[in-house]
Short mmCIF file of C-alpha atoms in Angstrom, two decimals:
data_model
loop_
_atom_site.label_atom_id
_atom_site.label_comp_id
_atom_site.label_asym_id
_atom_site.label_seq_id
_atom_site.Cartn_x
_atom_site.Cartn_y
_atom_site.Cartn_z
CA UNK H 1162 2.95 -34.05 115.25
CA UNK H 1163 1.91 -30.19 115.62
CA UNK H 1164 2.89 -28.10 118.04
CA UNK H 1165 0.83 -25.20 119.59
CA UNK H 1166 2.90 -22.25 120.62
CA UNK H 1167 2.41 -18.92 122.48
CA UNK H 1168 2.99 -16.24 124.84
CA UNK H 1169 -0.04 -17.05 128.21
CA UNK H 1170 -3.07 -15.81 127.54
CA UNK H 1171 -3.42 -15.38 124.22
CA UNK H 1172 -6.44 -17.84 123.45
CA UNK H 1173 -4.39 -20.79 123.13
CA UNK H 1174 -6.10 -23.08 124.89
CA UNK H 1175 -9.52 -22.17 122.68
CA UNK H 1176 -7.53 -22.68 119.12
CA UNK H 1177 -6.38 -25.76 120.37
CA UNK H 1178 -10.00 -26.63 121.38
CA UNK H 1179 -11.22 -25.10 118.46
CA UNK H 1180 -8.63 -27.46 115.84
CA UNK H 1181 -9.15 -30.76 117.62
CA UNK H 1182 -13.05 -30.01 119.27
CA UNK H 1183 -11.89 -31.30 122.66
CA UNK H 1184 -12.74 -29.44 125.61
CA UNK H 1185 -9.83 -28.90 127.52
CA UNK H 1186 -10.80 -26.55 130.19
CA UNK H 1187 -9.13 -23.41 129.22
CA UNK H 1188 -8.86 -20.38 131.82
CA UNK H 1189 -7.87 -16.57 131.70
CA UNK H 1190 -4.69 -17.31 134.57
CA UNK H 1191 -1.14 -16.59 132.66
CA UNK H 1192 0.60 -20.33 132.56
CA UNK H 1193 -2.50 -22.45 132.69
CA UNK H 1194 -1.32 -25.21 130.29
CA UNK H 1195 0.46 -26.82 133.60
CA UNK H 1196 1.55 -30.19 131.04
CA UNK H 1197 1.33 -30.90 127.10
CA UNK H 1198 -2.30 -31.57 126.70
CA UNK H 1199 -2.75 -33.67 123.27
CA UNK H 1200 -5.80 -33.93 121.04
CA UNK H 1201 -6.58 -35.09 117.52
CA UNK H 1202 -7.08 -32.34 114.60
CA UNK H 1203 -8.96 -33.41 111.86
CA UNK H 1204 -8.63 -32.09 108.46
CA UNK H 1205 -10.25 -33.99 105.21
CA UNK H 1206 -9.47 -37.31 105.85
CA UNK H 1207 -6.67 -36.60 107.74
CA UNK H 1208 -5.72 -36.84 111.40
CA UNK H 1209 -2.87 -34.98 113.21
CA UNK H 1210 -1.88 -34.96 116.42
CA UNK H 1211 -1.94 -31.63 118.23
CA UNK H 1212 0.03 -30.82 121.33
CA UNK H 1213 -0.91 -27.59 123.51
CA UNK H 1214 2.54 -26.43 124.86
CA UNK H 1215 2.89 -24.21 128.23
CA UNK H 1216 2.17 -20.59 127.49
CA UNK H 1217 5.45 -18.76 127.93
CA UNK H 1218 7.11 -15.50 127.44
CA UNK H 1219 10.32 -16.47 125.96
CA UNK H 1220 12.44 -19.72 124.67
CA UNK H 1221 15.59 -18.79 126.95
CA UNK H 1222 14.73 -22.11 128.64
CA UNK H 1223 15.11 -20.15 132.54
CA UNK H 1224 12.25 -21.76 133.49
CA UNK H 1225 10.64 -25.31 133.39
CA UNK H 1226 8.02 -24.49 131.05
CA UNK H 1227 9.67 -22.80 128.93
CA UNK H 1228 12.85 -25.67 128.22
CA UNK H 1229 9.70 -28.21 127.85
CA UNK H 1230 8.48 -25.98 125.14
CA UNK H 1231 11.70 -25.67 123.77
CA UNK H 1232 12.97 -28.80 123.64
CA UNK H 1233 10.04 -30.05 122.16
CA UNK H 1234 9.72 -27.32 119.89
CA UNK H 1235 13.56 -28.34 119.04
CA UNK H 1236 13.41 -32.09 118.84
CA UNK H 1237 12.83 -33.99 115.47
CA UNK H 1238 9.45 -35.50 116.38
CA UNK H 1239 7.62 -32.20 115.74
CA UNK H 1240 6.52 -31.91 111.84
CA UNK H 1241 5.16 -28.14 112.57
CA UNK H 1242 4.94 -25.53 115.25
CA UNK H 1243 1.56 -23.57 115.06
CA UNK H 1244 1.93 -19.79 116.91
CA UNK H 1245 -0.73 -18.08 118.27
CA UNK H 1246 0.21 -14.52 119.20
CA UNK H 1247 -2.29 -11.52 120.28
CA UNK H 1248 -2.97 -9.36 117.85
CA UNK H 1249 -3.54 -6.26 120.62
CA UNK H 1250 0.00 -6.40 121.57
CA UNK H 1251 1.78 -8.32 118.84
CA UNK H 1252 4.93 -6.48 119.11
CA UNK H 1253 5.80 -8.40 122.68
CA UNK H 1254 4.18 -11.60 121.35
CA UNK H 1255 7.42 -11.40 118.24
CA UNK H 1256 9.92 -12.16 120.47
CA UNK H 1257 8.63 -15.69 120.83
CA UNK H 1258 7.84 -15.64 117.31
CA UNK H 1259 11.08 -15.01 116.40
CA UNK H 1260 12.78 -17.28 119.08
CA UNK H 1261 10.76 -20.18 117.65
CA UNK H 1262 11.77 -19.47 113.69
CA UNK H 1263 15.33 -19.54 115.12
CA UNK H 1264 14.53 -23.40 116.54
CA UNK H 1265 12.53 -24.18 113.30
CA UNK H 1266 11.75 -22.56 110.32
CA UNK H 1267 8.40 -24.95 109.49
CA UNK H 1268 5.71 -22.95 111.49
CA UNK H 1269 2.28 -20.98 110.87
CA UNK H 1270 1.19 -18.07 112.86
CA UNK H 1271 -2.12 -18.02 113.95
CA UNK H 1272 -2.98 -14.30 114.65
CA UNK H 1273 -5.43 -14.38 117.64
CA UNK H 1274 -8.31 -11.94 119.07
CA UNK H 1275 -8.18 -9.81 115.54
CA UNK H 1276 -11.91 -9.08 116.49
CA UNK H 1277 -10.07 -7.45 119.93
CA UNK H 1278 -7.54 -5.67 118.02
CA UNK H 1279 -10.15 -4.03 115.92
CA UNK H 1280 -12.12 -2.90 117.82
CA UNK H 1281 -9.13 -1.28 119.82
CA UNK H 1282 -8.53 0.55 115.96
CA UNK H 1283 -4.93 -1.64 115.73
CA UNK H 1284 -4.06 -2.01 111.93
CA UNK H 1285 -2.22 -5.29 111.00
CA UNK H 1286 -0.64 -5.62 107.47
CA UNK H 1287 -1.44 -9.32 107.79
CA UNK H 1288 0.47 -9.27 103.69
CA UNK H 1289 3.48 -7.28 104.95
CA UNK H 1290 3.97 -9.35 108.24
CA UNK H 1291 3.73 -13.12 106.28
CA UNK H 1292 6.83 -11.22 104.33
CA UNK H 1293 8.93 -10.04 106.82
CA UNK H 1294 8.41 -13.50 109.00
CA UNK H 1295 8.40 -15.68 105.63
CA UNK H 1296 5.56 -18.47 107.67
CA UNK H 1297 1.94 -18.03 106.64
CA UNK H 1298 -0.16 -15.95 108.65
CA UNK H 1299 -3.85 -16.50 109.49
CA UNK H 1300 -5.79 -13.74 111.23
CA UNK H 1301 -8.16 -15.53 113.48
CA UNK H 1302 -11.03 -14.72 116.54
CA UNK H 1303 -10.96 -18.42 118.20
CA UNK H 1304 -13.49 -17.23 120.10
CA UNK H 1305 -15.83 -16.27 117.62
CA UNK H 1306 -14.84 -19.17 115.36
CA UNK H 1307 -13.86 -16.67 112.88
CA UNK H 1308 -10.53 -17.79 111.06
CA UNK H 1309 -10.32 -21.59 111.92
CA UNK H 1310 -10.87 -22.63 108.96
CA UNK H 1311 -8.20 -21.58 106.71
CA UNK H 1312 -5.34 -21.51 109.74
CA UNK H 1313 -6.54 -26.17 109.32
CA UNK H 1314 -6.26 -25.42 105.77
CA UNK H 1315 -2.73 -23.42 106.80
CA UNK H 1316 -1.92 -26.41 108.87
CA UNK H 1317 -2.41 -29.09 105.90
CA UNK H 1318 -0.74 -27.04 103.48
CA UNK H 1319 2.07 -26.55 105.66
CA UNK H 1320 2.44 -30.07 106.79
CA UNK H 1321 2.85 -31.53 102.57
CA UNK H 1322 5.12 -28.22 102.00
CA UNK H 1323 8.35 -28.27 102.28
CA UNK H 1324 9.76 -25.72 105.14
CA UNK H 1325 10.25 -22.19 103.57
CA UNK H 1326 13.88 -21.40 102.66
CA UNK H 1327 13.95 -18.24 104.63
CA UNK H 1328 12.20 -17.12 107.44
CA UNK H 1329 13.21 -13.88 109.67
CA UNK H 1330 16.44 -13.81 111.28
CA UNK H 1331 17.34 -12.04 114.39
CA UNK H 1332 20.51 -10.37 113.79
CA UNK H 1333 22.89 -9.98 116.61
CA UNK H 1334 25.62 -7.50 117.36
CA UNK H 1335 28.74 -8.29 114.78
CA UNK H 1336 30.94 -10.13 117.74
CA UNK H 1337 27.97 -12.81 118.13
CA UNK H 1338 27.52 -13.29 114.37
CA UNK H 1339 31.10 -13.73 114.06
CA UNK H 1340 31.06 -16.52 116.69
CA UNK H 1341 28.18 -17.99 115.10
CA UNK H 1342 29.57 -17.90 111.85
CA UNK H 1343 31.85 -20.58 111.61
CA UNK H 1344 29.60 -23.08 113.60
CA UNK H 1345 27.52 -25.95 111.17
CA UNK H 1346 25.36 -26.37 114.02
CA UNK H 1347 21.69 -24.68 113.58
CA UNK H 1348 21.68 -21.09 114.70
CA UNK H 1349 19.63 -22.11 117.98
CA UNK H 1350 22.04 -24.75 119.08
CA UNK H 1351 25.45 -22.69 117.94
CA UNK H 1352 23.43 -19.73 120.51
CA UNK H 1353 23.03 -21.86 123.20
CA UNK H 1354 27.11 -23.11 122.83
CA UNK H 1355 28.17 -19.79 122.87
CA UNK H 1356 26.08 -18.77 125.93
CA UNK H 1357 27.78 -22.01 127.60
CA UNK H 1358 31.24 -20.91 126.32
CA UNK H 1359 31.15 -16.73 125.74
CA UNK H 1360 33.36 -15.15 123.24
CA UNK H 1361 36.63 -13.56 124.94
CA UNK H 1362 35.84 -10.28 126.50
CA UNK H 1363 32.16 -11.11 127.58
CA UNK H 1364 30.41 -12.25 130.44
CA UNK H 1365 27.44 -14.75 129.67
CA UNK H 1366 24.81 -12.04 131.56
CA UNK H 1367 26.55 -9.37 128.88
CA UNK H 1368 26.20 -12.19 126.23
CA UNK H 1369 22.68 -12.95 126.92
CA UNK H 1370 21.39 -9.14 127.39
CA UNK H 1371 23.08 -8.27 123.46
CA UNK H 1372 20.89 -11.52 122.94
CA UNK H 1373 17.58 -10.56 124.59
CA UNK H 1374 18.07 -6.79 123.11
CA UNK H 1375 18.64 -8.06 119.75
CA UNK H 1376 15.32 -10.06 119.78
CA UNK H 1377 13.24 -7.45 120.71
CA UNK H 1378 14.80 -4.95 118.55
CA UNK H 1379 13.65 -6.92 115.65
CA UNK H 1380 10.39 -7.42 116.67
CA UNK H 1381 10.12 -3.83 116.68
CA UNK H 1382 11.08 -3.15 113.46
CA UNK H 1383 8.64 -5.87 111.95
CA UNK H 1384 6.35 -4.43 113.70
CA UNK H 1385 7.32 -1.11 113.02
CA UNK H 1386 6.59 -2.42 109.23
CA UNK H 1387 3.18 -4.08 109.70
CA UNK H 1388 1.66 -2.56 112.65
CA UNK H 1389 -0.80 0.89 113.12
CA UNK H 1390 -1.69 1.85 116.05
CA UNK H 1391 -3.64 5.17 116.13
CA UNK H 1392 -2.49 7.55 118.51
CA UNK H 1393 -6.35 7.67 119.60
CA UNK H 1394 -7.15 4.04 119.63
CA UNK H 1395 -5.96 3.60 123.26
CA UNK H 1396 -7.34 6.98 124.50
CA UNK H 1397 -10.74 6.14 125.32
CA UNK H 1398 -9.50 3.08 127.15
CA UNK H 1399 -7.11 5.41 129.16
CA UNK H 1400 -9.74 8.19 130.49
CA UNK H 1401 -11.93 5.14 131.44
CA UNK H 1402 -9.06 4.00 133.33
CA UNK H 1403 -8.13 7.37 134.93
CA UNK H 1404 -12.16 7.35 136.66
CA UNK H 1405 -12.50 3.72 137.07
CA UNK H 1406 -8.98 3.47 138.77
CA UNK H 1407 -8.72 6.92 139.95
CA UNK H 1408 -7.33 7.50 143.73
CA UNK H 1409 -10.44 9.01 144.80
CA UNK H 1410 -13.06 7.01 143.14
CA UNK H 1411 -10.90 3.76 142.17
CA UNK H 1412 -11.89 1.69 145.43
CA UNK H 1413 -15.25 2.91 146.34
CA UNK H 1414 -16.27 2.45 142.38
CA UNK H 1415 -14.84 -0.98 142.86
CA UNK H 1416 -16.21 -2.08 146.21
CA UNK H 1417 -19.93 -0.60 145.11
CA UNK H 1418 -19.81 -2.68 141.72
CA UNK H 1419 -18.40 -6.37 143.76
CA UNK H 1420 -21.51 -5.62 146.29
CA UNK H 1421 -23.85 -5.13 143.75
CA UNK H 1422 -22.67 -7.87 142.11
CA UNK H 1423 -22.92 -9.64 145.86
CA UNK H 1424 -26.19 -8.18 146.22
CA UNK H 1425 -27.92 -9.47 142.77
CA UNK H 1426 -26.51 -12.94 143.74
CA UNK H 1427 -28.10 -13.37 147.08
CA UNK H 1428 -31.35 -11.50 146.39
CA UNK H 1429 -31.45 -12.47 143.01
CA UNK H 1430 -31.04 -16.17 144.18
CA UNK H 1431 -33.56 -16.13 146.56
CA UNK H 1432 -36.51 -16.57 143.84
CA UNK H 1433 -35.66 -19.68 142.01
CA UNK H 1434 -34.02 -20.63 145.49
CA UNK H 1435 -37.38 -20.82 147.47
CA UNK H 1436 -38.98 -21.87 143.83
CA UNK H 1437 -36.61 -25.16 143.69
CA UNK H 1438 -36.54 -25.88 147.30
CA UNK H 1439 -40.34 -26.11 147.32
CA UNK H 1440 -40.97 -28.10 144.41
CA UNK H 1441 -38.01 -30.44 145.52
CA UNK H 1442 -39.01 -30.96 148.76
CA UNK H 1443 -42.27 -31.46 148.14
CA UNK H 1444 -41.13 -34.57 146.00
CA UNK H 1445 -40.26 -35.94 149.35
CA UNK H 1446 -43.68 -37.16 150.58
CA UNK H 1447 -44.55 -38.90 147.08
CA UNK H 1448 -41.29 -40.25 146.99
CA UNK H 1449 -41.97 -42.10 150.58
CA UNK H 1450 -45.34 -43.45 149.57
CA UNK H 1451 -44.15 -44.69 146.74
CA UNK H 1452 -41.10 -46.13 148.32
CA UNK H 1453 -43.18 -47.84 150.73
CA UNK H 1454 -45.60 -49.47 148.30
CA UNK H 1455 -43.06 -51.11 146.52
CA UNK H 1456 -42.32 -52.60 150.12
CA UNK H 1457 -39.23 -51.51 151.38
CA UNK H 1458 -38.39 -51.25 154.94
CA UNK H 1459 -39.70 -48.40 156.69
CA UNK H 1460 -35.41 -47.35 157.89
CA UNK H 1461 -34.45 -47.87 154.54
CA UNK H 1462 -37.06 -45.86 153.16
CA UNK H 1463 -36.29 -43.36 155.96
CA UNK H 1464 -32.63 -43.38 154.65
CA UNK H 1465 -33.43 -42.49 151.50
CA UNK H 1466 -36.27 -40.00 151.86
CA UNK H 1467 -34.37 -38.20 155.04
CA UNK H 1468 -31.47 -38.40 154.28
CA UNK H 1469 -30.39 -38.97 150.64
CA UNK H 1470 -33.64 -37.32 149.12
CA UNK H 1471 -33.28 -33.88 151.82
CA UNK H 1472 -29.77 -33.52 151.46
CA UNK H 1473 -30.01 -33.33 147.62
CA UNK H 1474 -32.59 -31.17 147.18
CA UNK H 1475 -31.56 -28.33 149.58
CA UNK H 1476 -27.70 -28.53 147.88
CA UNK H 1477 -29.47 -28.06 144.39
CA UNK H 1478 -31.88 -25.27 146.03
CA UNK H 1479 -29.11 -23.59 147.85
CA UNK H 1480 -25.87 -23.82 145.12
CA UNK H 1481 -27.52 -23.84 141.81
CA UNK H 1482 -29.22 -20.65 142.30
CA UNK H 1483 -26.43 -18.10 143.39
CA UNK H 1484 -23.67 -20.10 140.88
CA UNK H 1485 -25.95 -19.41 137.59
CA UNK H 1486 -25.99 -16.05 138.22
CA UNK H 1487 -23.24 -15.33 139.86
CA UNK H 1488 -20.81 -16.74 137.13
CA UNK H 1489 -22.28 -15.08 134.16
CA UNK H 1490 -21.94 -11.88 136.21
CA UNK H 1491 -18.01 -12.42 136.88
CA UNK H 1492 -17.52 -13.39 133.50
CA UNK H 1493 -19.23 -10.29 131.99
CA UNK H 1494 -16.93 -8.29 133.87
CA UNK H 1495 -13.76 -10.31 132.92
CA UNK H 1496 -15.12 -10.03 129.63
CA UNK H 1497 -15.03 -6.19 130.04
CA UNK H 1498 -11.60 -6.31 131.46
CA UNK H 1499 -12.51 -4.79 134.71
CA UNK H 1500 -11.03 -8.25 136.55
CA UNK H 1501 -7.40 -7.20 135.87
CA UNK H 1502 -7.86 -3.95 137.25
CA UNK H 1503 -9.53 -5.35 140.11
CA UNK H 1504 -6.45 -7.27 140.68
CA UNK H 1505 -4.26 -4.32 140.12
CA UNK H 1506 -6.09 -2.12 142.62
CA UNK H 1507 -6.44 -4.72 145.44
CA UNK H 1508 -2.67 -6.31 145.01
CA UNK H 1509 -0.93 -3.42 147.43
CA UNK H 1510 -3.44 -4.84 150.08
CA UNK H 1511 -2.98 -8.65 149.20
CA UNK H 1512 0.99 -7.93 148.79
CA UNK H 1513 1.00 -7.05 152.32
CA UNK H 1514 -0.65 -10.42 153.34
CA UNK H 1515 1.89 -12.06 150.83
CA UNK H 1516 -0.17 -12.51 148.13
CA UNK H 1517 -0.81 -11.40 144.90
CA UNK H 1518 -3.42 -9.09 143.86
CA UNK H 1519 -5.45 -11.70 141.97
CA UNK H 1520 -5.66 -13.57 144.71
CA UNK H 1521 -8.56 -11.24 145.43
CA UNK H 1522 -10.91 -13.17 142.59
CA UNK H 1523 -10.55 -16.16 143.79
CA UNK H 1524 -11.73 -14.79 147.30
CA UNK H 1525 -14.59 -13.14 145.47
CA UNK H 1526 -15.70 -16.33 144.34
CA UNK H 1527 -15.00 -18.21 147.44
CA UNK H 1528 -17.12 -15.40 149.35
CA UNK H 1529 -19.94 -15.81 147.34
CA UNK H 1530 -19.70 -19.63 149.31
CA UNK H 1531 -20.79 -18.07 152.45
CA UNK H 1532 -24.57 -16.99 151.56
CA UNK H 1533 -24.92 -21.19 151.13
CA UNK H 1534 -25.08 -21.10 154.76
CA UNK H 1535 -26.80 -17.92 155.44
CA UNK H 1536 -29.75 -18.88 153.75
CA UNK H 1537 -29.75 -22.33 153.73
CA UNK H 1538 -32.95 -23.63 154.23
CA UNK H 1539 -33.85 -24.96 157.92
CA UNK W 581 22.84 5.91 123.39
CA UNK W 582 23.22 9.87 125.99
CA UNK W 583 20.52 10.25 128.49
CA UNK W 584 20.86 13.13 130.63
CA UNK W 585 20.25 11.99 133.95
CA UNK W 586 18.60 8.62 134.92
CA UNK W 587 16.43 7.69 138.06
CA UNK W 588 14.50 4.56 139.25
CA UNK W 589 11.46 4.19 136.92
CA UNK W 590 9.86 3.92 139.82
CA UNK W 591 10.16 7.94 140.07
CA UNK W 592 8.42 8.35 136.62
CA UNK W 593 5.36 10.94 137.08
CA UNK W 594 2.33 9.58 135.01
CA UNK W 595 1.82 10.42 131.75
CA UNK W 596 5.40 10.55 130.79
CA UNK W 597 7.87 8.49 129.10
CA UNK W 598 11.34 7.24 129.16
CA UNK W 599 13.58 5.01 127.97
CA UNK W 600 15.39 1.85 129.63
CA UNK W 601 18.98 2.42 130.59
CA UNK W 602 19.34 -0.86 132.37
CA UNK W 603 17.78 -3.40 134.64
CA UNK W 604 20.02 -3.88 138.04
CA UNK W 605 18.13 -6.97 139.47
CA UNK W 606 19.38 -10.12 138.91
CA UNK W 607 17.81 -13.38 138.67
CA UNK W 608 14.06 -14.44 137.38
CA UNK W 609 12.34 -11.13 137.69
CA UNK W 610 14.82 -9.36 135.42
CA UNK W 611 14.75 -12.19 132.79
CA UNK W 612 10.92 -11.61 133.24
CA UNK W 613 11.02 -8.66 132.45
CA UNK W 614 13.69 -8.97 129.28
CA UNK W 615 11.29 -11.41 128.00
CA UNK W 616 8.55 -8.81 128.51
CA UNK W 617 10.85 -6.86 125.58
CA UNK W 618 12.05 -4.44 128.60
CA UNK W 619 15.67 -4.02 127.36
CA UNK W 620 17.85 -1.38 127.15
CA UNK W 621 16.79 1.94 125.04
CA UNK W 622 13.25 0.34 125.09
CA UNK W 623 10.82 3.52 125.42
CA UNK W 624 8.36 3.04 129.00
CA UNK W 625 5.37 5.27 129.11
CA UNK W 626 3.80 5.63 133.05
CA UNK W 627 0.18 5.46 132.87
CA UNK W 628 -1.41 5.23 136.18
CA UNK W 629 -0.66 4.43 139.52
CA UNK W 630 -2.92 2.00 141.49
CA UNK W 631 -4.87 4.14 144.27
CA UNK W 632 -2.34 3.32 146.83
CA UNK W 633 0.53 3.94 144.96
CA UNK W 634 1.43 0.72 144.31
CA UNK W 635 1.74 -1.30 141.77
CA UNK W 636 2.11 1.13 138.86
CA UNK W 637 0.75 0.27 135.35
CA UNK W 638 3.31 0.85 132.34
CA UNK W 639 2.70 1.13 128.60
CA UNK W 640 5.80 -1.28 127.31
CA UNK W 641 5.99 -2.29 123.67
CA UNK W 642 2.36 -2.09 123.29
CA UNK W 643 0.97 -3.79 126.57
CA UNK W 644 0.32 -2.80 129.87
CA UNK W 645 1.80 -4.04 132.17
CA UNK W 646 1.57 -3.66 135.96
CA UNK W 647 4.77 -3.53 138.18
CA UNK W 648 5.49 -3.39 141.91
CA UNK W 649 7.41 -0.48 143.08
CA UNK W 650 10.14 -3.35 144.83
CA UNK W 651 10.43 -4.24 140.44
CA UNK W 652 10.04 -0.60 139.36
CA UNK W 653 12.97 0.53 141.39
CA UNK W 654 15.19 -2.27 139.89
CA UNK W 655 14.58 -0.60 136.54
CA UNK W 656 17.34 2.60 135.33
CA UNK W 657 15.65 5.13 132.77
CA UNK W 658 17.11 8.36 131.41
CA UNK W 659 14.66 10.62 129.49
CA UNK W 660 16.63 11.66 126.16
CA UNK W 661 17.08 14.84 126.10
#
């Protein structure tokens, strides 16, 4: 069995989809993967079962995705833990690398949205960084089906090989490596002792912080090693920002684009709206002729003509219409990452409603369910 | 590690950078954000604030991540001097 590991919203879901050609619906929402979803991964004439586990930040197992993933992760029945980190911020996405090669050493890291990462001018030493963690590393775009290949071939190899000898270690402050050091237990389990039982002289909180600040420290030396990020690369992003989510132009900008975006829906819709909603309709009368020579009562065919036949054809006429191109739309601009922002700008608003700012996307698309009954048909 | 003076992050102007010098709120938001690799001596760059001041978006380790002002003001940072 193969586990599927990784920090939310790092294209999971689509290398999981993309390994075992299942269509799990996969979303852009941090924590999507609710359960384990399992699917079948093919390779040669193999078969391997592949388990999508809950997107999470850590392995401190606070929370109840994150002691599923761990305990899975952990227990025997899992032959290889596949990572998939995001190659635009990899240094954050190392903690749960690291957390994991602490719980097992026999994992591959699949390095996601390299297509991103390039074009954002990030430099990965893909060489150096399979050195430093001691796991393979496959650069990958999921999205693009660029990569998939050789992370199965990864996979396969990975699964007849035996577990490499020596992967990276976090190292903790001296006290916690002394306490760990006479344990047999594995380094995970001896951790999670001590943080039951602290040495003398710290508090568990103290215990766990030294913990937390150790992990992250190494990941920022590894990728100290392995990553480049020019100081430029992020500076075009940032003076979009600064006009797109300026004080002064930040919310009209935003409310202009969502009603033009409102606008091209409803207007746009209108065309093939009238254009279906004619030629549906105008089934209607054939229909009942035809239903009638074939000698069915005239209520029945009444039912079926008024009713069934109407009702159908004015929900295709009305829906269809504003939905295909209305989601293409939304997803050009989540494509473009102007979604987040959206989020950003609009959560002081939401907050005081207690929400969340992203709330406001879901009410964009639920708004775009009022037209249905503006211009529904008489 | 000596830090001058330190102040909510909350209070950092944008554009400029500082280090952690701890998190004071307890419980799942300051895990959150120790999992986020927001620990102590870790450097925080303010990038923009939202039009209405709130949230505030913060360069950490790399990403960007947005944070409340209730969240910001939980965080200590000391610019080195």
């Amino acid at each position: 069995m193969i586990a599927l590991a990784g920090n939310p919203n790092v294209g999971k879901s689509t290398v999981f989809n993309a390994l075992t050609g299942s269509h799990q619906h996969t979303g852009n929402w941090s924590g999507k993967t609710v359960s384990n979803a399992y699917g079948t991964m093919r390779y040669q004439n193999e078969a391997f079962t592949l388990v999508d586990l809950p997107g999470t930040y850590s392995l401190r197992a606070y929370s109840e995705e994150e002691r599923i993933a761990r305990d899975f992760i952990a227990s025997g029945e899992v032959d290889l833990t596949v990572l998939v980190a995001d190659a635009t911020c990899l240094e954050r996405n190392l903690i749960l690398v690291l957390q994991v090669l602490e719980l097992t050493p026999h994992a591959v890291l699949c390095l996601n949205l390299m297509d991103e990462a390039k074009k954002k001018q990030i430099q990965i030493d893909v060489a150096a960084l399979t050195k430093e963690l001691g796991i393979p590393v496959i650069p990958c775009a999921a999205r693009r089906r660029r990569g998939l290949p050789q992370l199965s071939e990864a996979i396969a190899t990975a699964l007849c090989a035996e577990a490499p000898a020596q992967t990276a270690r976090i190292r903790y402050p001296r006290i916690i490596e002394d306490a760990l050091a006479p344990s047999d237990l594995p380094r995970s389990e001896a951790l999670t002792a001590l943080l039951q039982s602290p040495p003398p002289g710290l508090s568990a909180q103290e215990l766990d912080d030294m913990i937390t600040a150790s992990t992250a420290l190494r990941a920022e030396e590894i990728a100290m090693t392995c990553i480049a990020i020019p100081a430029a690369a992020c500076a075009r992003d940032r003076k979009l920002d600064r006009v797109l989510m300026s004080r002064r132009f930040g919310i009209p900008l935003m409310l202009i684009l969502l009603a033009l975006v409102f606008y091209i829906t409803l207007f746009g819709a209108n065309i093939p709206s009238s254009w279906l909603s004619d030629h549906l309709l105008g089934l209607a009368e054939p229909l009942r002729t035809a239903l009638a020579a074939i000698g069915l009562p005239a209520a029945l065919v009444s039912i079926l003509v008024d009713g069934a036949w109407y009702v159908l054809a004015t929900v295709v006429s009305v829906m269809l219409p504003p939905m295909a191109i209305f989601f293409p739309i939304f997803t050009l601009l989540e494509d473009a990452g102007y979604l987040p922002r959206v989020a950003f700008q609009l959560d002081h608003a939401f907050h005081c409603a207690h929400a969340c700012g992203k709330q406001s996307l879901s009410m964009c698309m639920g708004e775009k369910g009022m037209p249905f009954f503006l211009t529904a048909p008489p | 590690m000596l830090y001058e003076t330190s102040f909510p992050l909350h209070d950092l102007p944008e554009g400029r950078s500082a280090c952690v010098k701890s998190l004071h709120n307890i419980g799942d938001m300051r895990r959150r954000l120790q999992d986020l690799g927001l620990v102590n001596d870790t450097r925080v760059t303010c990038l923009q604030r939202a039009a209405s001041g709130d949230p505030t978006a913060y360069l950490i380790r790399g990403a960007v991540i947005a944070l409340r002002k209730s969240d910001a003001e939980q965080v200590e940072v000391g610019v080195m001097p």
